[in-house]
Each structure stands twice: as C-alpha cells, then as structure tokens.
Amino acid sequence: MPRILRIAGAQMGPNQRADSRPAILARMIALLDQAAEAGAKLVVFPELPFTTFFPRWLIEDQAELDSYFERAMPNPDVQPLFDRAREKGIGFYTGYAELTPEGKRFNSAITVGPDGAILGKYRKVHLPGSVEPRAGDRFQQLEKRYFEYGDLGFPAFRGPAAWHAPVLGMLVCNDRRWPEAWRCYGLQAMELMLIGYNSAAYDPNGGSTENEAIRTFHSTLAAQANAYMNATWAVSVAKAGNEDGSGLIGGSVIVDPNGVIAAEAKTLGDEVIVADADLDLCRQGQTKMFNFAAHRRPEQYRRIVDQVGAQPPGA
Amino acid sequence: MPRILRIAGAQMGPNQRADSRPAILARMIALLDQAAEAGAKLVVFPELPFTTFFPRWLIEDQAELDSYFERAMPNPDVQPLFDRAREKGIGFYTGYAELTPEGKRFNSAITVGPDGAILGKYRKVHLPGSVEPRAGDRFQQLEKRYFEYGDLGFPAFRGPAAWHAPVLGMLVCNDRRWPEAWRCYGLQAMELMLIGYNSAAYDPNGGSTENEAIRTFHSTLAAQANAYMNATWAVSVAKAGNEDGSGLIGGSVIVDPNGVIAAEAKTLGDEVIVADADLDLCRQGQTKMFNFAAHRRPEQYRRIVDQVGAQPPGA
C-alpha cells in the first residue's frame, strides 16, 4: 500500500509585540483549519510562533521575559489550538519557549498527534547569537542569553499508524544549517523532518552584507541539500515579514527526498502550503546512494566530534 | 590586499576505451593551455581523467586492470602534462588510479603547485558500488572491488604564496555527497575545495528511476550546499558524455562560499570554466553563521562516529 501522507506548512506573517496572544492564536487556528480542510494530516508551525521573536531585544524585566515562555505544554494560553487540532484530527509541530519546573529555559519544539498526545519533543542545539548584547546595536540576537543548549540530542520518533508510521525528526531554525544535526536523524532512518524558523531578512542594524534574496536562498538550499543527503522529506516553515521593525524571510518549503521543492510559500504572510509526501520515496536514497551501512566510514570522521572550532593546517 | 585567485575547471568529454593514452593526455594539455591563457593559476581535472572509467566493467585480466593504474605520480605517461603546467606556471588537481609499491590500490587525487611540486594527496573515502558484480548487468560499479578505502583522512593543506596561501581540500566524486567529508575539511578552515567526478547520467542497465536532469541537479546541489555550510569556495569537475556506451553527467561548477554558482559548464565535452575566487569571502561565513567554535555542539554528534548504518527508533 502506498504510504502517502499529506503534510502542510503554516507560514505565519509577523507577530508584533503589541499583538495579543489570543489574536495570534486565532491566526494559528485559522491556518490549522485551512490545512485540515486541504486534507493535511500534519501541519508545521514556525519557531516561537506564539509571540514576537523576543531574543532581538535585551529584556531586563524578568516578568516581561517570563511572559514569552510556556511553563507547560499545553497550557491555558495555547489550549484552544490543541483542542481544535484534536477536533479536526490533525497533528502539528510547533515551536515554543520552554521554562521547566527547574527553571531551565530552552528554544523547544513538540509534535502533537491527531489525538492530542505529544509524540516527540526537541530542544534547539544550535543557538545563534550572543550572551552579551552588542554595544550600540538597536537589534540583538540573544538566544545564547535566554536559552540553554538543547540537552535531548536529536531524538527521532515514530508517527501514528494513521500517518503510515513515519520516522520523524525535528529541528529549530538555525539547526537546519548544520549537517551534523540532519545526519544524527538520518542515522535513525528519518523519513520526514519538521522545522520552524525565524530568520533575519537583512541586518536590522543597517549592515549590507546579505540581502533578503541570498538569505532566502540559503534557507532553501539547506533544506533541499540536507533532505537529499539524508533521503528524507522535510517541511521548513517561517515566521515572515516585518516584525517590530526587523525583517524576517519567508520561503517556507516542503522538500522531497531528492531535494526537489514540492511546495513553496509565495508571500511573507500567513500562508498554508501542502504536499502529498510519498514516504516510500525515501527508500531509493536510503538503500542506494545513501545506504549508510554500506558506504559511511566513521573511522575517518573523528574530527567532527574531537574538535569544536576550526584549526587551520600548520597552526 | 585582496586575495583573488583565478581558478578553472577542465571538464572533459568521454575517454573511450579505444582512445590512446597520449591522445587523452593531449586533450588534457590543451585544456590546461586554455586555462593558463585565461589567466587561471589552478585548474581542476576530473576523477580518473587519464583513462575511461574502468570500474564499470568486471576486468579479470590482471595486466589489463593494471594498465589503468599509475605506479608513481608523475610517471612517463603523464609527464608531459606536468611539464606543460610547470612551463606555464599553473597548478592543477588531478585524479588517478594509484597502485602503491606495496600493491595497494586507491582512487586518488593530487594537487600540483606551479613549480611542479605535489602539494597534497588524497585517497577517496566514499567508494560507491560493490565488490561482487551484479548478475546480469551489462554495466557494473566495481570501485569497492578495485580500490581500498582511502586511508589518509581528509588532509587540508596550504597552497603557495602566489595563490595567496589558501587552505585547500580535495575530494573525489561520490565523496562530495557526504557532508562528513566536507566538515572534516571545514574544521581545518578550508577556503577552496577541489573535486573531480564521473557520475552516471542514468542507469546504464535500463532502470528509469533517475534521469540526467535530476542527477545533475544532485551534483550541483551537493556542491552548493556543502560549500555554503563550510564557508568555502569549491570547484567540482566532471568527465562527461557517452563513454563506452554509459552516459556521464556534466554540470561542472565553481561555487562561492554563499553556495552561489560562479561558473558552470554548458556542454558534455572538453570545456574550461573560470572564476575569480575572492578567498576572503570565506570570512563572512567562518566568523558569523558558521563560526564553529561559537556554535558547534560536538557532544550531541556522537551518533556520527558511534554508528555506521541507520537504526530506526525502537528497532
């Protein structure tokens, strides 16, 4: 029997700091409804979709900072999304800022099954930015200040039988540029990677090194190539547009195991993309070109784990 | 001072089994002359450029098999290429089938400096194909039969001052699809990756799973994304066209550290491509997005070296 899973990405336009949480959640529920009406069984929301991307500011008021975090998942603020998803029988991936009972903070993601059960959880490993604010910059990138490095590794998990029991993986934003992260899932025979992101469209402080076109190209290139090299489907979904004065790329895509784009967002706003993922398409790569058991040579890869930074020859 | 290195790729059309070695070498010298006349300081030839791609056949006559191998590099058969390169003051990368004094065989590559000195040597790690021939197939892929796995790791090396002393890396063909290989060089602050390949354009035995377009796309995608994710220039060069009844893709490219194509072959024949590589373009990626020391988390990557093949969750 063919293993076809209809999947969706729910790209979101910007969440302004002034937007209320219920207003943002209502947009997410509308996107979930669209995905369900299109027949999707699983919809992917962006990284940190419930609020603005708060790591762009130095926030010294602890109560304000805490307001961006979830102390449990689900919780009353997000429960209506969970309720609607279960009602429609659709699962979803969502990012969120996690505050644990022990007071630890992570940039996390969960995948929720069609029955509302949490199937898997991930904590972002590749935190960009800095701990200390950069002097004189209007916009910061303070993920290393607000979050701890993910401590769950890269834990693949199986989706339900109603989805044809695919092996699923999750990453968050910047992780998608790191082939080590994809490979750790590829080594678990992943068939579908779920990713949400917020990526700057340009330097919000006025630098001109990279424009929106090249940054969108990078985002798409990373999804395509890493999907191909791990013989997996991937859904990579943005929060996009001008958010509180800082531009975010769109470019949400669904990519097949050949690295070919199956669906792509055309806007910088709320937009649902959909594709039918033939999960058995992963078999071609998994059993031939990327038959890891036949072709990988880990004894030659030691540098990847023995060394953190780059060391030029002769240095 | 800007570090601009003019680099070239010398794509080759097919070498038929009936072609004489001197005739093939004369084509290579003509390509080298073109590259030198275009002002290139370094030109990249394909994998196994001196002969037809012999691993497509089961060759049981040891003398015939040995005729495809080089017992030293250089040697009288290839000396005219080395001589012309030194005369023109141009360096080159070339693949070759290596037979060591100890009787070991590798699918190797060297980079030769403008003075004729061998600057670096590499032995292909990711051998595709099989040891035993596939029954009933007209065309085989017997690299695992004819070669041992490369035993030199991924040794980056510096080019000469006349090239602005770039950190260079080398791979051979299938290696370019393996992000582990690129990363091992990236961790040595590579600025320019040199690759030669012979890649099937379609299944020569009649399978219809992949056509020439998708295979060329895969080749280009792997070069672009791995160059981007390691903040390096890359030159990836084919032997192309219908070689002894088996089709090879072209698609030779020079790619910048953004993953953007700077030059691309348009034919399936002998063709030189050229680009000016600003080596300092690597700095943007190396110091920001892919600042490995700041952002890599090797403690989470253990699976890459602890495991060879894929292991699904719960299996």
Coordinates of N, CA, C and O in Angstrom, one line a residue, chain A residues 170-315:
Chain A
M170 N 12.9 16.5 14.3 CA 12.6 17.9 14.5 C 13.9 18.7 14.7 O 14.8 18.2 15.3
L171 N 13.9 19.9 14.1 CA 14.9 20.8 14.3 C 14.2 22.2 14.5 O 13.0 22.3 14.3
V172 N 15.0 23.2 15.0 CA 14.5 24.5 15.2 C 15.5 25.5 14.5 O 16.7 25.6 14.9
C173 N 15.0 26.2 13.5 CA 15.6 27.3 12.9 C 17.1 27.1 12.5 O 17.3 26.3 11.6
N174 N 18.0 27.7 13.1 CA 19.4 27.7 12.8 C 20.0 26.2 12.7 O 20.9 26.0 11.9
D175 N 19.4 25.3 13.5 CA 19.8 23.9 13.4 C 19.8 23.4 11.9 O 20.6 22.5 11.6
R176 N 18.9 23.9 11.1 CA 18.8 23.4 9.7 C 20.0 23.6 8.9 O 20.1 23.0 7.8
R177 N 20.9 24.5 9.3 CA 22.1 24.8 8.5 C 23.2 23.9 8.9 O 24.3 24.0 8.4
W178 N 23.0 23.0 9.9 CA 24.1 22.2 10.4 C 23.9 20.8 10.0 O 23.0 20.1 10.5
P179 N 24.8 20.3 9.1 CA 24.6 18.9 8.6 C 24.7 17.9 9.6 O 24.1 16.8 9.5
E180 N 25.4 18.2 10.7 CA 25.6 17.2 11.8 C 24.2 16.9 12.4 O 23.9 15.7 12.8
A181 N 23.3 17.9 12.5 CA 22.0 17.7 13.1 C 21.2 16.8 12.2 O 20.5 15.8 12.7
W182 N 21.2 17.1 10.9 CA 20.4 16.2 10.0 C 20.9 14.8 10.0 O 20.1 13.8 10.0
R183 N 22.3 14.6 10.0 CA 22.8 13.3 9.9 C 22.5 12.5 11.2 O 22.2 11.3 11.0
C184 N 22.4 13.1 12.3 CA 22.0 12.4 13.5 C 20.6 11.8 13.4 O 20.3 10.7 13.9
Y185 N 19.7 12.5 12.7 CA 18.4 12.0 12.4 C 18.5 11.0 11.3 O 17.8 10.0 11.3
G186 N 19.2 11.3 10.2 CA 19.4 10.4 9.1 C 19.8 9.0 9.6 O 19.4 8.0 9.0
L187 N 20.7 9.0 10.6 CA 21.2 7.7 11.1 C 20.1 7.0 11.9 O 20.3 5.9 12.4
Q188 N 18.9 7.6 12.1 CA 17.8 6.9 12.7 C 16.7 6.6 11.6 O 15.5 6.4 11.9
A189 N 17.1 6.7 10.3 CA 16.2 6.3 9.2 C 15.0 7.3 9.1 O 13.9 6.9 8.7
M190 N 15.3 8.5 9.4 CA 14.2 9.6 9.3 C 13.6 9.6 7.9 O 14.3 9.5 6.9
E191 N 12.3 9.8 7.9 CA 11.6 9.9 6.6 C 10.9 11.3 6.5 O 10.5 11.7 5.3
L192 N 10.8 12.1 7.5 CA 10.2 13.4 7.5 C 10.8 14.3 8.6 O 10.7 14.0 9.8
M193 N 11.4 15.4 8.1 CA 12.0 16.3 9.1 C 11.0 17.5 9.2 O 10.6 18.1 8.2
L194 N 10.8 18.0 10.4 CA 9.9 19.1 10.7 C 10.7 20.3 11.3 O 11.5 20.0 12.3
I195 N 10.6 21.4 10.7 CA 11.5 22.6 11.1 C 10.6 23.9 11.1 O 9.9 24.1 10.2
G196 N 10.7 24.7 12.2 CA 10.2 26.0 12.2 C 11.3 27.0 12.3 O 12.3 26.7 13.0
Y197 N 11.2 28.2 11.8 CA 12.3 29.2 11.9 C 11.8 30.6 11.9 O 10.7 30.9 11.5
N198 N 12.7 31.5 12.4 CA 12.6 32.9 12.3 C 14.0 33.4 11.8 O 15.0 33.2 12.6
S199 N 14.1 33.8 10.6 CA 15.5 34.1 10.1 C 15.5 35.6 9.5 O 14.6 35.9 8.7
A200 N 16.5 36.3 9.9 CA 16.5 37.7 9.5 C 16.7 37.9 8.0 O 17.4 37.1 7.4
A201 N 15.9 38.8 7.5 CA 15.9 39.0 6.0 C 17.1 39.9 5.6 O 17.5 39.9 4.4
Y202 N 17.6 40.6 6.6 CA 18.8 41.5 6.3 C 19.3 41.9 7.7 O 18.7 41.5 8.7
D203 N 20.4 42.6 7.7 CA 20.9 43.1 9.0 C 20.0 44.2 9.5 O 20.0 45.3 8.9
P204 N 19.3 44.0 10.6 CA 18.4 45.1 11.0 C 19.1 46.3 11.6 O 18.4 47.3 11.7
N205 N 20.4 46.2 11.8 CA 21.1 47.3 12.3 C 21.8 48.1 11.1 O 22.6 49.0 11.4
G206 N 21.5 47.7 9.9 CA 21.9 48.5 8.8 C 23.1 48.0 8.0 O 23.5 48.6 7.0
G207 N 23.7 46.8 8.4 CA 24.8 46.2 7.6 C 24.2 45.8 6.2 O 23.0 45.6 6.1
S208 N 25.1 45.7 5.2 CA 24.6 45.4 3.9 C 25.2 44.2 3.3 O 25.2 44.0 2.1
T209 N 25.8 43.3 4.1 CA 26.5 42.1 3.6 C 25.6 41.2 2.9 O 25.9 40.6 1.9
E210 N 24.4 40.9 3.5 CA 23.5 39.9 2.9 C 22.1 40.5 2.8 O 21.6 41.2 3.7
N211 N 21.5 40.3 1.6 CA 20.1 40.8 1.4 C 19.1 39.7 1.6 O 19.5 38.5 1.8
E212 N 17.8 40.0 1.4 CA 16.8 39.0 1.6 C 16.9 37.9 0.6 O 16.6 36.7 1.0
A213 N 17.2 38.2 -0.6 CA 17.3 37.1 -1.6 C 18.3 36.1 -1.3 O 18.0 34.9 -1.3
I214 N 19.5 36.5 -0.9 CA 20.6 35.5 -0.6 C 20.2 34.7 0.7 O 20.5 33.5 0.8
R215 N 19.6 35.4 1.7 CA 19.2 34.7 2.9 C 18.1 33.7 2.7 O 18.1 32.6 3.3
T216 N 17.2 34.0 1.8 CA 16.1 33.1 1.5 C 16.7 31.9 0.7 O 16.4 30.7 0.9
F217 N 17.6 32.2 -0.2 CA 18.3 31.1 -1.0 C 19.0 30.2 0.0 O 19.0 29.0 -0.2
H218 N 19.8 30.7 1.0 CA 20.5 29.9 1.9 C 19.5 28.9 2.7 O 19.8 27.8 2.9
S219 N 18.4 29.5 3.1 CA 17.4 28.7 3.8 C 16.9 27.5 3.0 O 16.8 26.4 3.5
T220 N 16.6 27.8 1.8 CA 16.0 26.8 0.9 C 17.1 25.8 0.5 O 16.8 24.6 0.5
L221 N 18.3 26.3 0.2 CA 19.4 25.4 -0.1 C 19.7 24.4 1.0 O 19.9 23.2 0.7
A222 N 19.7 24.9 2.2 CA 20.0 24.0 3.3 C 18.9 22.9 3.5 O 19.2 21.7 3.7
A223 N 17.7 23.3 3.3 CA 16.6 22.3 3.4 C 16.7 21.3 2.2 O 16.6 20.1 2.4
Q224 N 16.9 21.8 1.0 CA 17.0 20.9 -0.1 C 18.2 19.9 0.0 O 18.0 18.7 -0.2
A225 N 19.3 20.4 0.3 CA 20.5 19.5 0.2 C 20.5 18.6 1.4 O 20.9 17.4 1.2
N226 N 20.1 19.0 2.6 CA 20.2 18.1 3.7 C 19.1 17.1 3.6 O 19.2 15.9 4.1
A227 N 17.9 17.4 3.0 CA 16.9 16.4 2.7 C 17.5 15.4 1.8 O 17.4 14.1 2.0
Y228 N 18.1 15.8 0.7 CA 18.7 14.9 -0.3 C 19.7 14.0 0.3 O 19.6 12.8 0.2
M229 N 20.7 14.6 1.1 CA 21.8 13.8 1.6 C 21.4 12.9 2.7 O 22.2 12.0 3.1
N230 N 20.1 13.0 3.2 CA 19.6 12.1 4.2 C 18.4 11.4 3.8 O 17.7 10.7 4.5
A231 N 18.1 11.5 2.5 CA 17.0 10.8 1.8 C 15.7 10.9 2.6 O 15.0 9.9 2.9
T232 N 15.3 12.1 2.9 CA 14.1 12.4 3.7 C 13.3 13.5 3.1 O 13.8 14.4 2.5
W233 N 12.0 13.4 3.4 CA 11.1 14.6 3.2 C 11.4 15.6 4.3 O 11.9 15.3 5.4
A234 N 11.1 16.9 4.0 CA 11.3 18.0 5.0 C 10.3 19.0 4.8 O 9.9 19.4 3.7
V235 N 9.8 19.6 5.9 CA 8.9 20.7 5.9 C 9.6 21.8 6.8 O 10.0 21.6 7.9
S236 N 9.9 23.0 6.2 CA 10.7 24.0 6.8 C 9.8 25.3 6.7 O 9.6 25.8 5.6
V237 N 9.4 25.9 7.9 CA 8.4 26.9 7.9 C 8.8 28.1 8.7 O 9.2 28.0 9.8
A238 N 8.6 29.3 8.0 CA 9.0 30.6 8.5 C 7.9 31.3 9.3 O 6.7 31.2 9.0
K239 N 8.3 32.1 10.2 CA 7.6 33.3 10.6 C 8.2 34.4 9.8 O 9.5 34.6 9.8
A240 N 7.5 35.2 9.0 CA 8.0 36.1 8.0 C 7.5 37.5 8.1 O 6.5 37.8 8.8
G241 N 8.2 38.4 7.4 CA 7.7 39.8 7.2 C 8.3 40.7 8.2 O 9.2 40.4 9.0
N242 N 7.8 41.9 8.3 CA 8.4 43.0 9.1 C 7.8 42.9 10.5 O 6.6 43.3 10.8
E243 N 8.6 42.3 11.4 CA 8.1 42.1 12.8 C 8.8 43.1 13.7 O 10.0 43.0 13.9
D244 N 8.1 44.0 14.2 CA 8.6 45.0 15.2 C 9.8 45.7 14.6 O 10.8 46.0 15.3
G245 N 9.8 46.0 13.3 CA 10.9 46.8 12.7 C 12.1 45.9 12.2 O 13.0 46.5 11.7
S246 N 12.0 44.6 12.3 CA 13.0 43.7 11.9 C 12.5 42.8 10.9 O 11.5 42.1 11.1
G247 N 13.1 42.7 9.7 CA 12.6 41.9 8.6 C 12.9 40.4 8.8 O 14.1 40.0 9.1
L248 N 11.9 39.5 8.5 CA 12.2 38.1 8.5 C 11.9 37.5 7.1 O 10.9 37.9 6.5
I249 N 12.7 36.6 6.7 CA 12.5 35.9 5.4 C 11.3 35.0 5.5 O 10.9 34.6 6.6
G250 N 10.6 34.8 4.3 CA 9.6 33.8 4.2 C 10.3 32.5 3.7 O 11.2 32.0 4.2
G251 N 9.8 32.1 2.5 CA 10.4 30.9 1.8 C 10.2 29.6 2.4 O 11.0 28.7 2.3
S252 N 9.0 29.5 3.1 CA 8.7 28.1 3.7 C 8.6 27.1 2.5 O 8.0 27.4 1.4
V253 N 9.1 25.9 2.7 CA 9.1 24.9 1.7 C 8.8 23.5 2.2 O 9.1 23.2 3.4
I254 N 8.3 22.7 1.3 CA 8.2 21.3 1.5 C 9.1 20.7 0.5 O 9.0 21.0 -0.7
V255 N 10.0 19.8 0.9 CA 11.1 19.3 0.0 C 11.0 17.8 0.0 O 10.8 17.2 1.1
D256 N 11.2 17.2 -1.1 CA 11.2 15.7 -1.2 C 12.6 15.1 -1.0 O 13.6 15.8 -0.9
P257 N 12.7 13.8 -0.9 CA 14.0 13.1 -0.6 C 15.0 13.3 -1.8 O 16.2 12.9 -1.6
N258 N 14.6 13.8 -2.9 CA 15.5 14.2 -4.0 C 16.1 15.6 -3.8 O 16.8 16.1 -4.6
G259 N 15.5 16.3 -2.8 CA 15.9 17.7 -2.6 C 15.1 18.6 -3.5 O 15.4 19.8 -3.6
V260 N 14.1 18.1 -4.1 CA 13.2 18.9 -5.0 C 12.1 19.5 -4.2 O 11.5 18.9 -3.4
I261 N 11.8 20.8 -4.5 CA 10.8 21.5 -3.8 C 9.4 21.1 -4.3 O 9.1 21.1 -5.5
A262 N 8.6 20.6 -3.3 CA 7.2 20.1 -3.7 C 6.2 21.2 -3.4 O 5.1 21.1 -4.0
A263 N 6.5 22.1 -2.5 CA 5.6 23.3 -2.3 C 6.4 24.4 -1.7 O 7.3 24.1 -1.0
E264 N 6.0 25.6 -2.0 CA 6.8 26.8 -1.6 C 5.9 28.0 -1.3 O 5.1 28.3 -2.2
A265 N 6.1 28.7 -0.2 CA 5.3 29.8 0.1 C 5.7 31.0 -0.9 O 6.8 31.1 -1.3
K266 N 4.7 31.7 -1.2 CA 4.9 32.8 -2.2 C 4.8 34.2 -1.5 O 5.1 35.2 -2.1
T267 N 4.4 34.3 -0.3 CA 4.1 35.5 0.4 C 5.1 35.7 1.7 O 5.8 34.8 2.0
L268 N 4.9 36.8 2.3 CA 5.6 37.0 3.6 C 4.5 37.0 4.7 O 4.7 37.5 5.8
G269 N 3.3 36.4 4.5 CA 2.3 36.5 5.4 C 1.8 35.1 5.8 O 2.4 34.1 5.6
D270 N 0.6 35.1 6.5 CA 0.0 33.8 6.9 C -0.3 33.0 5.6 O -1.1 33.6 4.7
E271 N 0.2 31.8 5.4 CA 0.0 31.1 4.2 C 0.2 29.6 4.4 O 1.2 29.2 5.0
V272 N -0.7 28.8 3.9 CA -0.6 27.4 4.1 C 0.0 26.8 2.8 O -0.5 27.1 1.7
I273 N 1.0 25.9 2.9 CA 1.5 25.1 1.8 C 1.2 23.7 2.0 O 1.3 23.2 3.2
V274 N 1.0 22.9 1.0 CA 0.6 21.5 1.2 C 1.2 20.6 0.1 O 1.4 21.1 -1.0
A275 N 1.6 19.4 0.5 CA 2.1 18.5 -0.5 C 1.8 17.0 0.0 O 1.6 16.8 1.2
D276 N 1.7 16.1 -1.0 CA 1.5 14.7 -0.7 C 2.9 14.1 -0.6 O 3.6 14.0 -1.6
A277 N 3.2 13.7 0.6 CA 4.6 13.1 0.8 C 4.4 11.5 0.6 O 3.8 10.9 1.4
D278 N 5.1 11.0 -0.4 CA 5.2 9.6 -0.6 C 6.4 9.1 0.2 O 7.5 9.3 -0.2
L279 N 6.1 8.6 1.4 CA 7.2 8.3 2.3 C 8.1 7.2 1.8 O 9.3 7.2 2.1
D280 N 7.6 6.4 0.9 CA 8.5 5.3 0.3 C 9.5 5.9 -0.7 O 10.4 5.2 -1.1
L281 N 9.3 7.1 -1.1 CA 10.4 7.8 -1.9 C 11.7 7.8 -1.2 O 12.8 7.9 -1.9
C282 N 11.7 7.8 0.1 CA 13.0 7.8 0.9 C 13.8 6.5 0.6 O 15.0 6.5 0.8
R283 N 13.1 5.5 0.2 CA 13.8 4.2 0.1 C 14.9 4.2 -1.0 O 16.0 3.6 -0.8
Q284 N 14.7 4.9 -2.1 CA 15.7 5.0 -3.1 C 17.0 5.5 -2.6 O 18.0 4.8 -2.8
G285 N 17.0 6.6 -1.9 CA 18.3 7.1 -1.3 C 18.8 6.2 -0.2 O 20.0 6.0 -0.1
Q286 N 17.9 5.8 0.7 CA 18.3 5.0 1.9 C 19.0 3.7 1.5 O 19.8 3.2 2.3
T287 N 18.6 3.1 0.4 CA 19.1 1.8 0.1 C 20.2 1.8 -1.0 O 20.9 0.8 -1.2
K288 N 20.4 3.0 -1.7 CA 21.4 3.0 -2.7 C 22.5 4.1 -2.4 O 23.4 3.9 -1.6
M289 N 22.3 5.3 -3.0 CA 23.4 6.3 -2.8 C 23.7 6.5 -1.3 O 24.9 6.7 -1.0
F290 N 22.7 6.6 -0.5 CA 22.9 6.9 0.9 C 22.6 5.7 1.8 O 22.0 5.8 2.9
N291 N 23.0 4.6 1.3 CA 23.0 3.3 2.2 C 24.2 3.5 3.1 O 25.3 3.2 2.8
F292 N 23.8 4.0 4.3 CA 24.9 4.4 5.3 C 25.7 3.2 5.7 O 27.0 3.2 5.8
A293 N 25.1 2.0 5.9 CA 25.8 0.8 6.4 C 26.8 0.4 5.3 O 27.9 0.0 5.7
A294 N 26.5 0.6 4.1 CA 27.4 0.2 3.0 C 28.6 1.2 2.8 O 29.7 0.8 2.4
H295 N 28.3 2.5 3.0 CA 29.2 3.5 2.4 C 29.8 4.4 3.4 O 30.8 5.1 3.1
R296 N 29.3 4.6 4.6 CA 29.9 5.5 5.6 C 31.2 5.0 6.2 O 31.3 3.7 6.3
R297 N 32.1 5.8 6.5 CA 33.4 5.5 7.1 C 33.7 6.3 8.3 O 34.6 7.1 8.4
P298 N 33.0 6.0 9.4 CA 33.1 6.8 10.6 C 34.5 6.9 11.2 O 34.8 7.9 11.9
E299 N 35.4 5.9 10.9 CA 36.7 6.0 11.5 C 37.5 7.2 10.9 O 38.5 7.6 11.5
Q300 N 37.0 7.7 9.8 CA 37.6 8.9 9.2 C 36.9 10.2 9.6 O 37.4 11.3 9.2
Y301 N 35.9 10.1 10.4 CA 35.1 11.3 10.8 C 35.4 11.9 12.2 O 34.7 12.7 12.7
R302 N 36.5 11.4 12.8 CA 36.7 11.7 14.2 C 36.8 13.2 14.5 O 36.4 13.7 15.6
R303 N 37.3 13.9 13.5 CA 37.5 15.4 13.7 C 36.1 16.0 14.1 O 36.1 17.0 14.8
I304 N 35.0 15.5 13.6 CA 33.7 16.1 13.8 C 33.3 16.1 15.3 O 32.6 17.0 15.7
V305 N 33.8 15.1 16.0 CA 33.5 15.1 17.5 C 34.7 15.4 18.4 O 34.5 15.8 19.5
D306 N 35.9 15.3 17.8 CA 37.1 15.6 18.7 C 37.4 17.0 18.7 O 38.3 17.4 19.5
Q307 N 36.8 17.9 17.9 CA 37.2 19.2 17.7 C 35.9 20.1 17.6 O 35.0 19.7 17.0
V308 N 36.0 21.3 18.2 CA 34.8 22.2 18.2 C 35.0 23.2 17.0 O 34.3 23.2 16.1
G309 N 36.0 24.1 17.2 CA 36.3 25.1 16.2 C 37.2 24.7 15.1 O 37.8 23.6 15.1
A310 N 37.4 25.6 14.1 CA 38.3 25.3 13.0 C 39.7 25.4 13.4 O 40.1 26.4 14.2
Q311 N 40.6 24.6 12.9 CA 42.0 24.6 13.2 C 42.8 24.5 11.8 O 42.8 23.4 11.3
P312 N 43.3 25.6 11.3 CA 44.0 25.6 10.0 C 45.2 24.7 10.1 O 45.8 24.5 11.1
P313 N 45.6 24.1 8.9 CA 46.7 23.2 8.9 C 48.0 24.0 9.3 O 48.1 25.1 8.9
G314 N 48.8 23.4 10.1 CA 50.1 24.0 10.4 C 49.9 25.1 11.5 O 50.9 25.7 11.9
A315 N 48.7 25.3 12.0 CA 48.5 26.3 13.0 C 48.8 25.7 14.4 O 48.9 24.5 14.6

